[in-house]
Amino acid sequence: MDQILLPVAGQPLQNASKFLTGFAETHQIASELTQSLLIIADELISNTIKYGEAEELRLTLDLGSEKQLTLIYSDDGNPFNPLAADLPDLDTPVEDRDIGGLGLMMVQSMTETQEYERTDDLNVLVLTLRID
Amino acid sequence: MALDISLDDSKQGALRVALNGSLDSETAPQLSAALGNIDDSVSAVVFDMKSLGFISSTGLRVIFTVLKAQKSRGGRVAVSNMSPGVKKVFEIVKALPDMTVFANDQEMDDYLASFQRGDD
């Protein structure tokens, strides 16, 4: 299990992507899965920075088996369940869409399971990704 | 992660935007600023993504904003040379049907060749 603490005040996005690419190299994760991890981290972290009023974020990666990678994201910001947010209507042409909720959409479609919990004043999101 | 943006408006009515690097939540404001006032005479914006390694939803939003503006006045937006990872993101949000997609430089160049060279 690998973990990194990311103070919001200290370039959390850049540090997260270094952490993720380092993890991917060590464990020889395929580049497509690495891209998914980077996108997920970008979506979650940028969302927390924008709305969450959090001070500290935490990313944990766990290679549970050859087939599954678990990513746990937690922050100490305002209670927010991203899984309960509205998703965009993708059957509407882009030019008529309300351009929001895309990040969440991305996180959901790149992961196999998603669970949210508010525990000890933390938002905890547990995501699993399938390894092909 | 960083993003280099290069704009080419040497063809009348067309703007070619070459992206190099990562279009994420940190760099998207840069692109947004660079494309802030596209001239009304532009009826086609072509994003060359040959050197774009990564795009997040914040990056998509900038492209969608351009797409909305173009479509509202009869223009179009095209994307070229998407890597499989970048293409996947566009597919997830079902954006490809609303854009012209060029698989390679040749297709993009052929399209741009249909525009007149500008005076400058």
Short mmCIF file of C-alpha atoms in Angstrom, two decimals:
data_model
loop_
_atom_site.label_atom_id
_atom_site.label_comp_id
_atom_site.label_asym_id
_atom_site.label_seq_id
_atom_site.Cartn_x
_atom_site.Cartn_y
_atom_site.Cartn_z
CA MET A 1 0.00 0.00 0.00
CA ASP A 2 1.36 3.41 -0.99
CA GLN A 3 0.15 6.65 0.48
CA ILE A 4 0.82 10.36 0.13
CA LEU A 5 -0.35 13.32 2.19
CA LEU A 6 -1.01 16.40 0.12
CA PRO A 7 -1.35 19.74 1.88
CA VAL A 8 -3.66 21.92 -0.22
CA ALA A 9 -1.22 24.82 0.19
CA GLY A 10 1.67 22.88 -1.35
CA GLN A 11 0.95 22.13 -5.03
CA PRO A 12 -1.20 19.03 -4.42
CA LEU A 13 -1.88 18.41 -8.11
CA GLN A 14 1.75 18.29 -9.10
CA ASN A 15 2.71 16.16 -6.14
CA ALA A 16 -0.16 13.78 -6.77
CA SER A 17 0.86 13.27 -10.38
CA LYS A 18 4.48 12.63 -9.37
CA PHE A 19 3.27 10.11 -6.80
CA LEU A 20 1.01 8.37 -9.31
CA THR A 21 3.56 8.16 -12.09
CA GLY A 22 6.15 6.90 -9.61
CA PHE A 23 3.75 4.21 -8.41
CA ALA A 24 2.94 3.26 -11.99
CA GLU A 25 6.62 2.88 -12.86
CA THR A 26 7.39 0.81 -9.78
CA HIS A 27 4.49 -1.53 -10.34
CA GLN A 28 4.66 -1.50 -14.15
CA ILE A 29 1.14 -0.22 -14.55
CA ALA A 30 0.01 0.09 -18.18
CA SER A 31 0.00 3.62 -19.55
CA GLU A 32 -3.74 3.66 -20.15
CA LEU A 33 -4.45 2.85 -16.52
CA THR A 34 -1.87 5.42 -15.43
CA GLN A 35 -3.70 8.03 -17.52
CA SER A 36 -6.95 7.09 -15.83
CA LEU A 37 -5.31 7.50 -12.40
CA LEU A 38 -3.95 10.91 -13.37
CA ILE A 39 -7.31 12.05 -14.68
CA ILE A 40 -9.15 10.82 -11.59
CA ALA A 41 -6.66 12.58 -9.31
CA ASP A 42 -6.94 15.80 -11.31
CA GLU A 43 -10.74 15.71 -11.15
CA LEU A 44 -10.96 14.95 -7.45
CA ILE A 45 -8.23 17.30 -6.30
CA SER A 46 -9.31 20.24 -8.44
CA ASN A 47 -12.87 19.77 -7.21
CA THR A 48 -11.79 19.74 -3.58
CA ILE A 49 -9.59 22.80 -4.03
CA LYS A 50 -12.42 24.68 -5.72
CA TYR A 51 -15.29 23.86 -3.38
CA GLY A 52 -14.12 21.86 -0.41
CA GLU A 53 -12.23 24.31 1.83
CA ALA A 54 -9.94 21.43 2.71
CA GLU A 55 -6.46 21.75 4.18
CA GLU A 56 -5.17 18.30 3.60
CA LEU A 57 -5.78 15.56 1.08
CA ARG A 58 -4.65 11.98 1.14
CA LEU A 59 -4.18 9.53 -1.72
CA THR A 60 -3.75 5.84 -1.12
CA LEU A 61 -3.11 3.20 -3.75
CA ASP A 62 -3.41 -0.48 -3.08
CA LEU A 63 -2.73 -3.27 -5.54
CA GLY A 64 -5.08 -5.78 -4.00
CA SER A 65 -4.60 -8.37 -6.69
CA GLU A 66 -3.30 -8.67 -10.20
CA LYS A 67 -6.72 -7.67 -11.43
CA GLN A 68 -7.65 -4.75 -9.23
CA LEU A 69 -6.23 -1.46 -8.05
CA THR A 70 -7.89 0.42 -5.22
CA LEU A 71 -7.57 4.19 -4.97
CA ILE A 72 -8.68 5.86 -1.75
CA TYR A 73 -9.04 9.62 -1.79
CA SER A 74 -9.82 11.55 1.35
CA ASP A 75 -10.02 15.21 2.29
CA ASP A 76 -10.81 17.15 5.45
CA GLY A 77 -13.08 19.64 3.68
CA ASN A 78 -16.83 20.25 3.76
CA PRO A 79 -18.98 17.12 3.63
CA PHE A 80 -19.51 16.28 -0.02
CA ASN A 81 -20.59 13.05 -1.64
CA PRO A 82 -19.45 13.27 -5.27
CA LEU A 83 -21.40 10.12 -6.10
CA ALA A 84 -24.67 11.87 -5.30
CA ALA A 85 -24.05 14.79 -7.68
CA ASP A 86 -25.95 15.24 -10.94
CA LEU A 87 -24.27 13.90 -14.04
CA PRO A 88 -24.50 15.69 -17.38
CA ASP A 89 -26.95 14.48 -20.00
CA LEU A 90 -24.62 13.06 -22.60
CA ASP A 91 -27.34 12.49 -25.17
CA THR A 92 -27.64 16.22 -25.70
CA PRO A 93 -25.26 17.75 -28.28
CA VAL A 94 -22.26 19.42 -26.64
CA GLU A 95 -23.33 22.89 -27.75
CA ASP A 96 -26.64 22.55 -25.89
CA ARG A 97 -25.21 20.98 -22.76
CA ASP A 98 -24.72 22.57 -19.44
CA ILE A 99 -20.94 22.15 -19.15
CA GLY A 100 -20.68 20.75 -15.64
CA GLY A 101 -20.32 17.46 -13.86
CA LEU A 102 -17.93 16.18 -16.51
CA GLY A 103 -15.17 15.40 -14.04
CA LEU A 104 -17.39 13.19 -11.97
CA MET A 105 -18.63 11.49 -15.07
CA MET A 106 -15.02 10.75 -15.95
CA VAL A 107 -14.26 9.33 -12.51
CA GLN A 108 -17.30 7.08 -12.62
CA SER A 109 -16.61 5.74 -16.07
CA MET A 110 -12.94 5.01 -15.37
CA THR A 111 -13.62 3.05 -12.22
CA GLU A 112 -15.37 -0.22 -11.56
CA THR A 113 -16.80 0.48 -8.11
CA GLN A 114 -17.24 3.72 -6.16
CA GLU A 115 -18.05 4.16 -2.49
CA TYR A 116 -18.29 7.30 -0.41
CA GLU A 117 -18.17 7.61 3.35
CA ARG A 118 -18.09 10.56 5.72
CA THR A 119 -16.00 9.41 8.62
CA ASP A 120 -14.01 11.22 11.34
CA ASP A 121 -14.73 14.57 9.64
CA LEU A 122 -13.22 13.28 6.41
CA ASN A 123 -14.70 12.67 2.99
CA VAL A 124 -13.48 9.26 1.96
CA LEU A 125 -13.93 8.00 -1.56
CA VAL A 126 -12.95 4.41 -2.33
CA LEU A 127 -12.57 3.62 -6.03
CA THR A 128 -11.50 0.42 -7.69
CA LEU A 129 -10.01 0.11 -11.15
CA ARG A 130 -9.76 -3.04 -13.16
CA ILE A 131 -6.33 -4.08 -14.39
CA ASP A 132 -6.46 -5.65 -17.84
CA MET B 1 2.80 19.40 -15.81
CA ALA B 2 2.84 22.10 -18.40
CA LEU B 3 1.19 23.12 -21.61
CA ASP B 4 2.57 24.84 -24.70
CA ILE B 5 0.03 26.48 -26.96
CA SER B 6 0.78 27.61 -30.47
CA LEU B 7 -1.76 29.51 -32.52
CA ASP B 8 -1.66 29.71 -36.31
CA ASP B 9 -4.13 32.04 -38.01
CA SER B 10 -2.35 32.30 -41.34
CA LYS B 11 -5.39 30.85 -43.10
CA GLN B 12 -8.35 33.17 -43.46
CA GLY B 13 -11.28 31.94 -41.40
CA ALA B 14 -9.39 29.11 -39.74
CA LEU B 15 -7.46 28.98 -36.51
CA ARG B 16 -5.09 26.11 -35.82
CA VAL B 17 -4.33 25.51 -32.16
CA ALA B 18 -1.44 23.14 -31.47
CA LEU B 19 -1.30 21.78 -27.93
CA ASN B 20 1.83 20.30 -26.44
CA GLY B 21 1.86 18.81 -22.95
CA SER B 22 -0.94 18.37 -20.51
CA LEU B 23 -4.34 20.09 -20.61
CA ASP B 24 -5.42 19.72 -16.99
CA SER B 25 -6.96 21.82 -14.26
CA GLU B 26 -3.70 23.76 -13.84
CA THR B 27 -3.08 24.55 -17.50
CA ALA B 28 -6.66 24.91 -18.78
CA PRO B 29 -6.88 28.59 -17.73
CA GLN B 30 -3.88 29.24 -20.02
CA LEU B 31 -5.75 27.85 -23.02
CA SER B 32 -8.90 29.63 -22.01
CA ALA B 33 -6.99 32.93 -21.97
CA ALA B 34 -5.28 32.20 -25.29
CA LEU B 35 -8.63 31.54 -26.96
CA GLY B 36 -10.47 34.31 -25.15
CA ASN B 37 -11.17 36.47 -28.15
CA ILE B 38 -11.27 34.46 -31.31
CA ASP B 39 -12.01 36.75 -34.23
CA ASP B 40 -15.56 36.68 -35.61
CA SER B 41 -14.17 35.87 -39.05
CA VAL B 42 -12.96 32.48 -37.80
CA SER B 43 -15.38 29.74 -38.79
CA ALA B 44 -13.18 26.74 -38.01
CA VAL B 45 -11.01 26.04 -35.02
CA VAL B 46 -8.72 23.04 -35.40
CA PHE B 47 -7.04 21.59 -32.32
CA ASP B 48 -3.88 19.70 -33.20
CA MET B 49 -3.43 17.22 -30.35
CA LYS B 50 -0.42 15.37 -31.70
CA SER B 51 1.70 16.34 -28.69
CA LEU B 52 -1.06 16.43 -26.13
CA GLY B 53 -0.44 13.70 -23.59
CA PHE B 54 -3.30 14.26 -21.25
CA ILE B 55 -6.66 15.98 -20.98
CA SER B 56 -8.96 16.31 -17.96
CA SER B 57 -12.52 17.59 -17.75
CA THR B 58 -11.30 21.13 -17.10
CA GLY B 59 -9.50 20.96 -20.43
CA LEU B 60 -12.58 19.55 -22.12
CA ARG B 61 -14.63 22.45 -20.84
CA VAL B 62 -12.38 24.97 -22.59
CA ILE B 63 -12.78 23.09 -25.87
CA PHE B 64 -16.54 22.81 -25.34
CA THR B 65 -16.77 26.55 -24.74
CA VAL B 66 -15.08 27.15 -28.10
CA LEU B 67 -17.37 24.55 -29.68
CA LYS B 68 -20.47 26.27 -28.33
CA ALA B 69 -19.30 29.66 -29.57
CA GLN B 70 -18.44 28.33 -33.02
CA LYS B 71 -21.66 26.37 -33.45
CA SER B 72 -23.75 29.34 -32.38
CA ARG B 73 -22.50 31.20 -35.45
CA GLY B 74 -22.34 28.31 -37.87
CA GLY B 75 -18.68 27.51 -37.39
CA ARG B 76 -17.06 24.23 -36.53
CA VAL B 77 -14.44 22.70 -34.30
CA ALA B 78 -12.11 19.94 -35.39
CA VAL B 79 -9.61 17.83 -33.50
CA SER B 80 -6.64 16.06 -34.99
CA ASN B 81 -4.10 13.43 -33.97
CA MET B 82 -5.66 12.35 -30.69
CA SER B 83 -3.73 9.79 -28.69
CA PRO B 84 -5.77 6.78 -27.53
CA GLY B 85 -5.88 8.15 -23.96
CA VAL B 86 -7.09 11.58 -25.07
CA LYS B 87 -9.61 10.06 -27.45
CA LYS B 88 -11.01 7.90 -24.67
CA VAL B 89 -11.83 11.02 -22.66
CA PHE B 90 -13.76 12.52 -25.58
CA GLU B 91 -15.55 9.21 -26.05
CA ILE B 92 -16.58 8.98 -22.40
CA VAL B 93 -18.37 12.32 -22.63
CA LYS B 94 -19.73 11.49 -26.08
CA ALA B 95 -18.29 14.63 -27.62
CA LEU B 96 -16.90 13.20 -30.84
CA PRO B 97 -20.17 13.30 -32.83
CA ASP B 98 -20.26 17.09 -32.36
CA MET B 99 -16.80 17.64 -33.82
CA THR B 100 -14.86 16.93 -36.96
CA VAL B 101 -12.16 14.37 -36.23
CA PHE B 102 -8.97 14.11 -38.29
CA ALA B 103 -6.89 11.00 -37.77
CA ASN B 104 -3.62 12.53 -38.95
CA ASP B 105 -1.74 15.59 -40.24
CA GLN B 106 -2.62 14.81 -43.84
CA GLU B 107 -6.35 14.99 -43.21
CA MET B 108 -5.94 18.16 -41.17
CA ASP B 109 -3.69 19.82 -43.75
CA ASP B 110 -6.07 18.92 -46.58
CA TYR B 111 -8.88 20.55 -44.66
CA LEU B 112 -6.88 23.68 -43.82
CA ALA B 113 -5.77 23.93 -47.44
CA SER B 114 -9.39 24.65 -48.35
CA PHE B 115 -9.08 28.00 -46.57
CA GLN B 116 -7.59 31.02 -48.30
CA ARG B 117 -4.24 32.24 -47.09
CA GLY B 118 -4.67 35.44 -45.03
CA ASP B 119 -3.18 38.81 -46.04
CA ASP B 120 -0.59 38.87 -43.27
#
